[in-house]
XYZ file of C-alpha atoms in Angstrom:
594
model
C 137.504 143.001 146.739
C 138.494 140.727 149.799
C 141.270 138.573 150.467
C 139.791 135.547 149.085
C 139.760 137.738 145.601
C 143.375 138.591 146.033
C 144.045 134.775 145.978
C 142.104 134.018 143.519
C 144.491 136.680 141.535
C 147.097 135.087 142.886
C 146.623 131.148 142.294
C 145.423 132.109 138.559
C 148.236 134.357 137.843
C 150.603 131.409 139.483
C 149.013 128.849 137.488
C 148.639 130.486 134.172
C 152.394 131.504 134.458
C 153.437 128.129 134.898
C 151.479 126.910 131.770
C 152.027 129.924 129.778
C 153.789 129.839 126.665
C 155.159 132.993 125.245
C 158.555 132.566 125.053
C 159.304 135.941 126.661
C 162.693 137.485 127.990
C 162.942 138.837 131.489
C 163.318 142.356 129.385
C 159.347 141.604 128.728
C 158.450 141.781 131.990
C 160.552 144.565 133.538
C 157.737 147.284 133.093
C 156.056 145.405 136.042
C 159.112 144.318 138.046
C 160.085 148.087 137.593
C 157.624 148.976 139.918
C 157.617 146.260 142.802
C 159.816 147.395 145.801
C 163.218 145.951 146.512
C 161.911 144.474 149.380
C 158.935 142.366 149.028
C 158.691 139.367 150.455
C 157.134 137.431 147.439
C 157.013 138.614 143.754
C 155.683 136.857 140.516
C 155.506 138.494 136.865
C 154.388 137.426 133.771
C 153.489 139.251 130.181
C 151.124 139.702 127.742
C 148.318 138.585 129.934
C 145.678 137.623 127.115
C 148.503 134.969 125.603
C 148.894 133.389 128.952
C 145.172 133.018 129.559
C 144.534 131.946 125.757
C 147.490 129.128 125.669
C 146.555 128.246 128.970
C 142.946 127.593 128.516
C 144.003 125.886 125.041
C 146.303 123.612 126.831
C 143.080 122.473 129.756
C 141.185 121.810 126.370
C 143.645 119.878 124.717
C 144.325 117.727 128.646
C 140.332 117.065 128.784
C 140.479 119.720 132.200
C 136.731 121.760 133.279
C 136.771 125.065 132.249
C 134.233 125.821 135.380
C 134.312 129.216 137.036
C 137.000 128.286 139.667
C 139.236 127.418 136.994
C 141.803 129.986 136.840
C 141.939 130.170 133.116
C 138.416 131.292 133.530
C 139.113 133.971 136.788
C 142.194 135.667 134.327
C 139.426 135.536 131.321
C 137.373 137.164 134.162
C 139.693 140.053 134.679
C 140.675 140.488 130.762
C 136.884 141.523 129.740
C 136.868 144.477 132.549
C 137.049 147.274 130.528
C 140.068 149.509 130.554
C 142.227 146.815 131.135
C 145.357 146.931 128.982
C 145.145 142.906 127.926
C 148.672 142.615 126.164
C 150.520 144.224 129.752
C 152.583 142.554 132.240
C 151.237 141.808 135.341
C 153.008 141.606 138.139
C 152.077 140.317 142.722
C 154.156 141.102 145.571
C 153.453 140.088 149.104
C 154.812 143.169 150.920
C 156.045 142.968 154.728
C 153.934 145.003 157.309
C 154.730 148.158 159.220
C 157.522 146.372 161.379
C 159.617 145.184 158.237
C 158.358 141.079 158.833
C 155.304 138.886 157.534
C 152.134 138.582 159.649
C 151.349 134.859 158.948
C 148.181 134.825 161.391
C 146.536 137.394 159.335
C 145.665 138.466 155.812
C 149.299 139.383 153.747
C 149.857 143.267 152.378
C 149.129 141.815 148.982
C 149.305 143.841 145.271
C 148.508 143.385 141.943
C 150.340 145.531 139.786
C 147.767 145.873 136.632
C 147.947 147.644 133.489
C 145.318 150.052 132.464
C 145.061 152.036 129.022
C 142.203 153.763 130.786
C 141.903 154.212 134.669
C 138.246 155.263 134.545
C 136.755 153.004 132.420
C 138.743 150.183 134.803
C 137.159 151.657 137.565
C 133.889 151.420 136.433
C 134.334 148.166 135.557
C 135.208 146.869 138.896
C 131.815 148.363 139.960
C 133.642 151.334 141.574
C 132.924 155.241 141.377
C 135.568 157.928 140.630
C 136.608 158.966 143.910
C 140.156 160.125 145.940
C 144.069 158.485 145.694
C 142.500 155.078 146.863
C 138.961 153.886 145.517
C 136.549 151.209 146.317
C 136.044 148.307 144.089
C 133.396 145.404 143.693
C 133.952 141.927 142.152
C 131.089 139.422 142.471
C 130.161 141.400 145.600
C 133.497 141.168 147.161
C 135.369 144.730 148.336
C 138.435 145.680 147.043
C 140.267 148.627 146.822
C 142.478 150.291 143.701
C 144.801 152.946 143.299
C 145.966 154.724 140.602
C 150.088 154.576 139.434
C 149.951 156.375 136.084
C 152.284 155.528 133.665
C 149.385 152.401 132.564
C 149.336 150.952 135.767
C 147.154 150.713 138.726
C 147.696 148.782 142.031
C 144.856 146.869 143.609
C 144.778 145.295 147.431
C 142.058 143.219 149.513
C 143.318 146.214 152.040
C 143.139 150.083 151.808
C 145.752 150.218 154.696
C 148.130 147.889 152.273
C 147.714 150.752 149.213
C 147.847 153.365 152.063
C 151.636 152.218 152.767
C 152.289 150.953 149.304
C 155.782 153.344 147.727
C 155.835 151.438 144.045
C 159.803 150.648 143.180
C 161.254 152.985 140.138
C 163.814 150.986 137.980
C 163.919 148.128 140.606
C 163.956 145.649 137.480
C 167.747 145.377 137.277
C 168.406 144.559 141.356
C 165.910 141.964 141.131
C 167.883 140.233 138.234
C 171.182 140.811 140.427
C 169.331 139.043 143.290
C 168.652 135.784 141.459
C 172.050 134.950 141.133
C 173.401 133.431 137.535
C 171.697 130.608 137.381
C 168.162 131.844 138.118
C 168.895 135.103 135.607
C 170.023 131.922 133.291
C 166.245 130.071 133.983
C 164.243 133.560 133.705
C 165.975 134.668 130.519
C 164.213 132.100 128.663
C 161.021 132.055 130.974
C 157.251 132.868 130.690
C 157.031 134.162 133.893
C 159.084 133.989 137.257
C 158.602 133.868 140.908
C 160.357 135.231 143.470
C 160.831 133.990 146.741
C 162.646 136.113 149.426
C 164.481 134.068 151.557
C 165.896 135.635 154.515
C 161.823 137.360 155.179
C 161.218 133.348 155.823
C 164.096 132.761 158.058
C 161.428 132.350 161.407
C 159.187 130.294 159.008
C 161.291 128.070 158.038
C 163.081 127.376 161.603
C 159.534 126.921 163.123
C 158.636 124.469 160.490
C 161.833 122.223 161.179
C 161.516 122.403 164.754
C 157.888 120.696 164.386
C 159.322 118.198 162.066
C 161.835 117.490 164.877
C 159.130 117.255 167.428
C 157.042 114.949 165.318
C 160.240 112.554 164.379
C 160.986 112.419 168.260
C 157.418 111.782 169.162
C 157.806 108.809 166.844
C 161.316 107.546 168.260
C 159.694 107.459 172.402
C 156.669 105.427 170.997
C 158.979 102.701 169.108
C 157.537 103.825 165.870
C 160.796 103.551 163.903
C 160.637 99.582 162.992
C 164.443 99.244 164.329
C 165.633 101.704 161.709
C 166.234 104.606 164.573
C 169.744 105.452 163.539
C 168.392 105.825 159.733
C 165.504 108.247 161.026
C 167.935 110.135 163.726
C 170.512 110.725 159.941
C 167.704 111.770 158.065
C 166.409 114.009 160.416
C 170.047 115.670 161.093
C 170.689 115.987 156.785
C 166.900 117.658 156.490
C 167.816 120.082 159.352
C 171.448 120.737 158.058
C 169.764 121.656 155.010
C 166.814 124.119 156.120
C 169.150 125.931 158.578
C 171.931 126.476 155.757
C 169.073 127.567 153.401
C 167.129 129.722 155.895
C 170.874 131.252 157.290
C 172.117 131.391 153.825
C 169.853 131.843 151.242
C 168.994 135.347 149.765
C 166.705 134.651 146.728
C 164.749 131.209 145.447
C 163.159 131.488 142.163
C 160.678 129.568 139.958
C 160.956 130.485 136.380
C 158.212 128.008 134.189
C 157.415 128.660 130.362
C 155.374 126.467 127.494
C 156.573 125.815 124.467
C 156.052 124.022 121.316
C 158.723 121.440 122.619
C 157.447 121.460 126.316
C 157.246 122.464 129.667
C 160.041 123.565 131.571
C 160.333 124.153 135.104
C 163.074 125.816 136.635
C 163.508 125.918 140.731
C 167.000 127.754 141.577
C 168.281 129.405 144.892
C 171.126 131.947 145.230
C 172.911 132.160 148.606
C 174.763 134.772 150.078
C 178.017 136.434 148.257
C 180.793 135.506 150.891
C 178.991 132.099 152.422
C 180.390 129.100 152.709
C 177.103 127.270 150.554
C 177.956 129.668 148.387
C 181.665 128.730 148.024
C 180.331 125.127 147.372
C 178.135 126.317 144.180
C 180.983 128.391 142.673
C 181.260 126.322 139.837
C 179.728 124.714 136.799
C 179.511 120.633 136.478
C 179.873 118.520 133.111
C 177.410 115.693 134.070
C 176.977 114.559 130.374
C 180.211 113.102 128.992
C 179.255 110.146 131.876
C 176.822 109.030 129.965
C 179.159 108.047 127.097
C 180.029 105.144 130.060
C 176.588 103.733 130.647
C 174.784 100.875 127.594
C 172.402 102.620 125.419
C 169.349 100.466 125.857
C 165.608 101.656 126.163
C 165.409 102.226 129.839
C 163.458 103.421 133.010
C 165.664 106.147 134.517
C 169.099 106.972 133.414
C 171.410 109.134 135.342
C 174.428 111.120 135.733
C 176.666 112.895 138.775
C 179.626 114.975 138.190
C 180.948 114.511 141.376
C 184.403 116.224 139.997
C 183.666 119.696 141.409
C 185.315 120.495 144.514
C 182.651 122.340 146.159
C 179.956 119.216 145.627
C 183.291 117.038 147.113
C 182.742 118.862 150.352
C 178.880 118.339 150.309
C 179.437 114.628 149.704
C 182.009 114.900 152.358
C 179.578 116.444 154.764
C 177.070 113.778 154.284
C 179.660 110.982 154.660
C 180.334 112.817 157.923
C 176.451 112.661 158.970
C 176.172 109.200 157.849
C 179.385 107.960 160.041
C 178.016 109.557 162.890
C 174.521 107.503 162.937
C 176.058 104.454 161.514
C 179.528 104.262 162.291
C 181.681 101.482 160.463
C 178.525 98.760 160.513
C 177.445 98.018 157.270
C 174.157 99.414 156.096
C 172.459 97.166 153.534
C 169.095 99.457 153.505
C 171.207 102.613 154.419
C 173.982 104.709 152.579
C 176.406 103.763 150.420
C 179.255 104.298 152.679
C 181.824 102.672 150.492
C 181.320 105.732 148.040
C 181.097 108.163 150.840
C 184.176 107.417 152.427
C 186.292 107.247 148.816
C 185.014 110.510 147.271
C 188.067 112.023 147.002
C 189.131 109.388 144.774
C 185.746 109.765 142.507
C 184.702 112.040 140.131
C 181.481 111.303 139.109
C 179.071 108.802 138.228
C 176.210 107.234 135.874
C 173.303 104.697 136.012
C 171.048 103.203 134.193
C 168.147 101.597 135.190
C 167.231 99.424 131.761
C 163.924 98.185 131.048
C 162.659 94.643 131.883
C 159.817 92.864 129.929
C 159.794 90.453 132.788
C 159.980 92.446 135.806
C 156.541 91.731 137.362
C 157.185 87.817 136.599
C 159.734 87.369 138.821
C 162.517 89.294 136.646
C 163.088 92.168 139.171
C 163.137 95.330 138.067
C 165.971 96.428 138.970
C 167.683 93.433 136.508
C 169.079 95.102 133.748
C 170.603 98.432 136.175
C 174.417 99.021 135.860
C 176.070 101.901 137.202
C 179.869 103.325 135.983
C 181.536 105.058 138.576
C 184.552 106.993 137.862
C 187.615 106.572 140.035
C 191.017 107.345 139.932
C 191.623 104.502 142.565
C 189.176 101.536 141.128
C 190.715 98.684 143.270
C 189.794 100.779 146.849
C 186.803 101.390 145.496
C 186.126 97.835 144.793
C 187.866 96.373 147.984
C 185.308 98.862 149.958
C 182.509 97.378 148.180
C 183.819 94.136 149.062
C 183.713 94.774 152.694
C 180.497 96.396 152.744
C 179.292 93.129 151.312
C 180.654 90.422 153.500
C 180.118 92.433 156.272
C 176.524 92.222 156.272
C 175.940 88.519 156.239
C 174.025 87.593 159.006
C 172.876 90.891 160.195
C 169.425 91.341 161.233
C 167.389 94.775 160.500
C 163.973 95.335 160.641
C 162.817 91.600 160.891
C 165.068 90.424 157.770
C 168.212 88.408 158.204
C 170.556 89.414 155.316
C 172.976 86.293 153.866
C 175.549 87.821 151.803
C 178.693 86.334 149.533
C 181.591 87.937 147.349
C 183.699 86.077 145.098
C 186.742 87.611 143.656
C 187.532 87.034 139.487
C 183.896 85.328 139.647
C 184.066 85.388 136.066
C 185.991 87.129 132.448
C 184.336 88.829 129.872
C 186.397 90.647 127.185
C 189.269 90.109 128.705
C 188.145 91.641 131.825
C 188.030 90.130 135.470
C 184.481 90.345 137.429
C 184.060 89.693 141.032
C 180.640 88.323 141.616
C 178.218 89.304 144.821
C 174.705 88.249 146.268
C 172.646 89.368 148.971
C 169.094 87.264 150.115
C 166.730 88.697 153.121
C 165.737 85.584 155.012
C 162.341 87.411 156.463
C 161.019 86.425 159.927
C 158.595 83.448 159.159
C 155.818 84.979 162.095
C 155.921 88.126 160.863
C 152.985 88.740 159.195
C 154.523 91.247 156.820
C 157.007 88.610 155.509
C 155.174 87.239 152.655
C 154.325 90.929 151.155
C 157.880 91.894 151.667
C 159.171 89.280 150.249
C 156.778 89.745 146.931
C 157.738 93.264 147.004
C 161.787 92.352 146.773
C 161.174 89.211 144.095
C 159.114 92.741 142.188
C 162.412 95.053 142.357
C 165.298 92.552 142.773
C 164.214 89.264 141.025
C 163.257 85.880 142.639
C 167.232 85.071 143.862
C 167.361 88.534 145.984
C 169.711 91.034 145.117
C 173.181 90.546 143.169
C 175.353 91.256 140.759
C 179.179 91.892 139.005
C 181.225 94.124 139.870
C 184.351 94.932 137.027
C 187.107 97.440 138.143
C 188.569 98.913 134.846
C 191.565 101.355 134.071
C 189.276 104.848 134.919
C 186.933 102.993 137.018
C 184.569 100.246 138.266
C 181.254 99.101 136.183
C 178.876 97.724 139.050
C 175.567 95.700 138.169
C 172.287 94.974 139.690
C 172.241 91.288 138.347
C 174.934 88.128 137.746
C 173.612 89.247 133.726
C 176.637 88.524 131.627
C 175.135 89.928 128.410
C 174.639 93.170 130.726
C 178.521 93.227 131.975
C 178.984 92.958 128.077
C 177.128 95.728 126.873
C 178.641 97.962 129.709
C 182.179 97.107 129.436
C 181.441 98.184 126.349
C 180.308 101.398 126.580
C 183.205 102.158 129.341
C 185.817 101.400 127.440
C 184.699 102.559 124.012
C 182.967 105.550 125.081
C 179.581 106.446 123.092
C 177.138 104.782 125.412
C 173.520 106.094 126.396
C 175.037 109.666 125.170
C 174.847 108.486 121.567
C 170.932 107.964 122.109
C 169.071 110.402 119.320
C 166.548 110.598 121.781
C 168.113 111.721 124.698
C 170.032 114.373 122.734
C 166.281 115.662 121.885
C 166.059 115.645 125.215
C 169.703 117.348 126.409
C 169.135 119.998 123.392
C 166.076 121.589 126.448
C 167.847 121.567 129.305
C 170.850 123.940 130.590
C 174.337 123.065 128.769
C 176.314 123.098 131.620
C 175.157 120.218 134.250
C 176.504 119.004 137.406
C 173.615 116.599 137.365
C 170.805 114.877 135.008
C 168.319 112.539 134.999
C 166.221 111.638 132.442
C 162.753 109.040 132.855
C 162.333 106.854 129.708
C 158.888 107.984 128.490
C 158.127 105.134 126.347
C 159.357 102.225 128.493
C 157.559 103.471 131.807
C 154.204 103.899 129.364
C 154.911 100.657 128.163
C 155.629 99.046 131.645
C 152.397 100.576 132.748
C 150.528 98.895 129.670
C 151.784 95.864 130.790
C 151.209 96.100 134.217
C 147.783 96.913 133.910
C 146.824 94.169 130.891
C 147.998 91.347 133.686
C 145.523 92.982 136.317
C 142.549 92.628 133.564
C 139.892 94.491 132.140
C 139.521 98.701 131.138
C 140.706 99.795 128.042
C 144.076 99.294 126.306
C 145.972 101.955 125.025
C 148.902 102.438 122.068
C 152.344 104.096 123.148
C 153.924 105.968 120.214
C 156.571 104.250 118.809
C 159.418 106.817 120.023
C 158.969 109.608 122.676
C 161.413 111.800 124.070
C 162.823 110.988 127.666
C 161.441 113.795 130.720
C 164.564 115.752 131.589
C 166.105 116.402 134.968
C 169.189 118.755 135.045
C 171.176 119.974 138.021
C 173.462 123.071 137.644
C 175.586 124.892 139.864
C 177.656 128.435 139.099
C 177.945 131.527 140.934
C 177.154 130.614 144.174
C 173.600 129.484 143.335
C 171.622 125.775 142.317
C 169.116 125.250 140.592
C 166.978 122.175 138.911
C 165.294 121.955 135.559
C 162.553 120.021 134.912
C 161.946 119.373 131.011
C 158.297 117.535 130.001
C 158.011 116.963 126.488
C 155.500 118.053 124.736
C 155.194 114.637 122.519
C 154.976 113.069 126.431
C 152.288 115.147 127.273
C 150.204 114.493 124.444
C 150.948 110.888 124.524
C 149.255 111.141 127.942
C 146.543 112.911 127.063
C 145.468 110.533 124.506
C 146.586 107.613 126.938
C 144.198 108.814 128.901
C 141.107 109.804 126.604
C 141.340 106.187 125.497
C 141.023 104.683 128.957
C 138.261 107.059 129.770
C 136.153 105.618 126.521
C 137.228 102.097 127.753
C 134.304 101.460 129.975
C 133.659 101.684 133.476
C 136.506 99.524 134.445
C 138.692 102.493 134.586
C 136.255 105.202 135.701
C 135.974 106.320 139.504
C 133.747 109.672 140.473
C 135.315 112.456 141.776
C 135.092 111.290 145.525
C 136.095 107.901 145.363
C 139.240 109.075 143.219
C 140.188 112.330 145.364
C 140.560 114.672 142.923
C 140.967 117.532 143.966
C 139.619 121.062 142.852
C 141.629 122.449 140.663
């Protein structure tokens, strides 16, 4: 068995996890994690190996994926039929350092698979291998491997006899790997199919090497003039991606993936726990309550919704730290294309806020798609919040950036709507007529903004200021509304469908409205002509995003319905029986192997 066996272990193991749908408890899987030492680098664990590779195979089948021998539903199916094999065990990989306590990147890893046997012979002989000493020869498809014997129902199998030779399996380790991921990844594995275990501090030099290329690169690109006269917004960038790989490499302790498959989706959880004591940590100490914000936003069918509790006072000081960055690069100019330094500067003063990004019918006509967007942001100061918005504004008329000329206005108690005052505001790009870019860019910003550029109405209420993307009084309406009232988007029966999946205690969501992007895309592609048309279901639940912060850890959960993913799949099994319009071979499209 050689290394290029080991990874294909490892990618179908990693892929089936994701996929798989089991609904197991970390509990399920601690007769594998019981034996992995404390201190590998990398660790992933899933049960009931048969279930993964039969839901997984079923779900390829039911997305119209090949089932061809590099498929990795096919590689675990592969494994499963070697005799002796225990087919309902956990299985468990750990990338293990070397002899000097680090990772060898410029050769093969000390890579295991944990695997569970009901009988070690009859495994043995099924890997094409003889009875032999503590460490035995394998074959698969005429590829070397090596095996060794655990007892207790397991073996241990390695591309390298040295890697067995040095391999001490863990005893009860289960428990300090749960203590390692923190509360919010023990909160995404409890529910999970199978997890994955990153450990950070083994990838400290990685991770430093790999930022100080991206800093060489984005420097390269500065001393040839490749930044288009946006230097100071590449020099900010580069500083907040650096900020955050050193505090991740210097802080973190353990990242985690935890994925499962469900009857109501797939769910994706990504979390890190830093270091007991840190000051990263100090700024995840606490939970967030993202979702009462929504109660503040229209409930119309819409793109992307979203929601920020910015009320917690460790997220305060990363919003500080940012406004910090930001100052440094851009100072007290205003920044039309850059950050929103009017929210930056007031954070103290704001404790969250929510946007909604509505669906427009008209968008690619000249509508803009950004038309229908209002945002409620909650203040306890609204009139500095809308006097900084102000300046921001007036500021940049007449500024020139990256071949555009901006021409900017804002007019105070513009106009009243339900008894409420609403300054107005506009901003136009006059675009270089010689520049040969101008008439694409200008396209591109009718497309998102509308054919009069951007603008819209900005209301300051009692707990805070209702902002909009257009001079759309119906729109100010609907949201002036929902501010005042309460109810809102969070009334929406689907987006509660949607909340029910993700963690209860947010700091931040986001949530993609399935049925008006499908819809969007329907109409998008009817205007360019020809292929196939295809029906959207009449309701689908909105893709989940949630944010959540506790115990000195983050993480992210991703939530894809499964009503959305079989709405794609027959999306896409219509277009495909469309014609040729909509076909491409495999080269011309890229596809990759899978």
């Amino acid at each position: 068995m050689s290394t290029l066996f080991g990874r294909k272990i490892a990618m179908s193991a990693g892929l089936l996890a994701v996929l798989a749908g089991l609904n197991i408890t970390v509990a399920d899987v601690n007769k594998a994690l019981d034996r992995v030492p404390g201190n590998a680098a990398l660790v992933a664990a899933v049960k009931d190996m048969a279930g993964v590779q039969a839901k997984f195979e079923n779900f390829l089948t039911s997305m119209g994926a090949p089932m061809d021998e590099e498929n990795p539903a096919a590689q675990l199916k592969q494994l499963l039929s070697t005799p002796g094999v225990d087919s309902k065990g956990s299985l468990a990989m750990a990338i293990m350092p070397d002899a000097e306590g680090g990772l060898d990147f410029e050769s093969d890893p000390h890579f295991v698979v944990l695997v569970p046997v009901t009988d070690y012979q009859a495994f043995i002989k099924g890997m094409g291998g003889e009875a032999g000493g503590d460490i035995t020869a394998i074959t698969i498809n005429g590829e070397e491997g090596f095996v060794k014997n655990l007892g207790d129902g397991y073996v241990v199998m390695s591309p390298m006899s040295e890697t067995l030779e040095s391999f001490t399996p863990g005893k009860g380790q289960a428990e300090a790997h749960r203590k390692s991921w923190g509360k919010v990844g023990r909160a995404a594995a409890e529910k999970a199919d199978a997890v994955f275990v990153m450990n950070i501090p083994m990838f400290k030099d990685k991770i430093e090497e790999g930022l100080g290329g991206l800093r060489e690169q984005m420097d390269m690109f500065a001393q040839m003039g490749m930044g288009g006269g946006n230097e100071a917004q590449m020099a900010m960038g580069m500083e907040i991606i650096e900020t955050l790989g050193t505090t991740f490499a210097n802080d973190g302790q353990t990242g985690l993936i935890a994925a499962r498959l469900g009857e109501t989706g797939i769910h994706l959880d990504i979390t890190a726990q830093f270091e007991d004591g840190s000051e990263v940590a100090g700024f995840f100490a606490k939970t967030g309550s993202s979702s009462s914000l929504l109660s503040n936003i229209p409930n119309q069918p819409f793109l992307m919704a979203m929601a920020f509790d910015s009320s917690v006072p460790g997220i305060k000081t990363v919003l500080r730290n940012l406004g910090q960055i930001a100052q440094k690069h851009q100072g007290d100019a205003p920044n039309p294309m850059g950050i929103d330094m009017s929210m930056l500067k007031s954070i103290d003063a704001i404790d969250g806020q929510a946007t909604i990004i509505g669906g427009n019918p008209a968008a690619m006509m000249g509508g803009g798609l950004l038309a229908n967007t209002s945002s409620f942001v909650k203040t306890s100061d609204p009139k500095g919040y809308v006097a900084a918005l102000k300046k921001q504004t007036t500021a940049a008329d007449g500024m020139q950036q990256q071949g555009m000329t901006f021409r900017s206005s804002y007019t105070d108690n513009a106009v009243e709507v339900n008894g409420v005052k609403a300054d107005t505001w506009s901003m136009r790009m006059e675009m270089d007529p010689n520049d040969p870019n101008a008439f694409q860019v200008q396209m591109a910003m009718g497309m998102i903004f509308g054919q009069g550029g951007m603008g819209g109405m900005v209301a300051p209420l009692d707990n805070g200021v209702i902002v909009t993307m257009s001079q759309n009084t119906p729109l100010l309406t609907s949201a002036i509304e929902a501010a005042k009232n309460g109810g809102g988007l969070a009334s929406n029966d689907l987006l509660k469908k949607s909340q029910a999946q993700l963690p209860s205690a947010r700091t931040f969501e986001m949530y993609l409205g399935s049925k008006t992007i499908l819809d969007s895309v329907g109409g998008i592609l009817a205007m360019m002509g020809g292929g196939a048309e295809f029906n959207v279901p009449a309701q689908l639940t909105p893709i989940g995003f949630a944010g959540t912060t506790d115990g000195g850890g983050a993480g992210v959960h991703i939530y894809v319905p499964s009503d959305v993913i079989k709405a794609v799949a027959d999306i896409a099994k219509s277009m495909d029986q469309g014609g040729d319009d909509w076909e491409m071979d495999d080269e011309e499209a890229g596809a990759p192997e899978f």
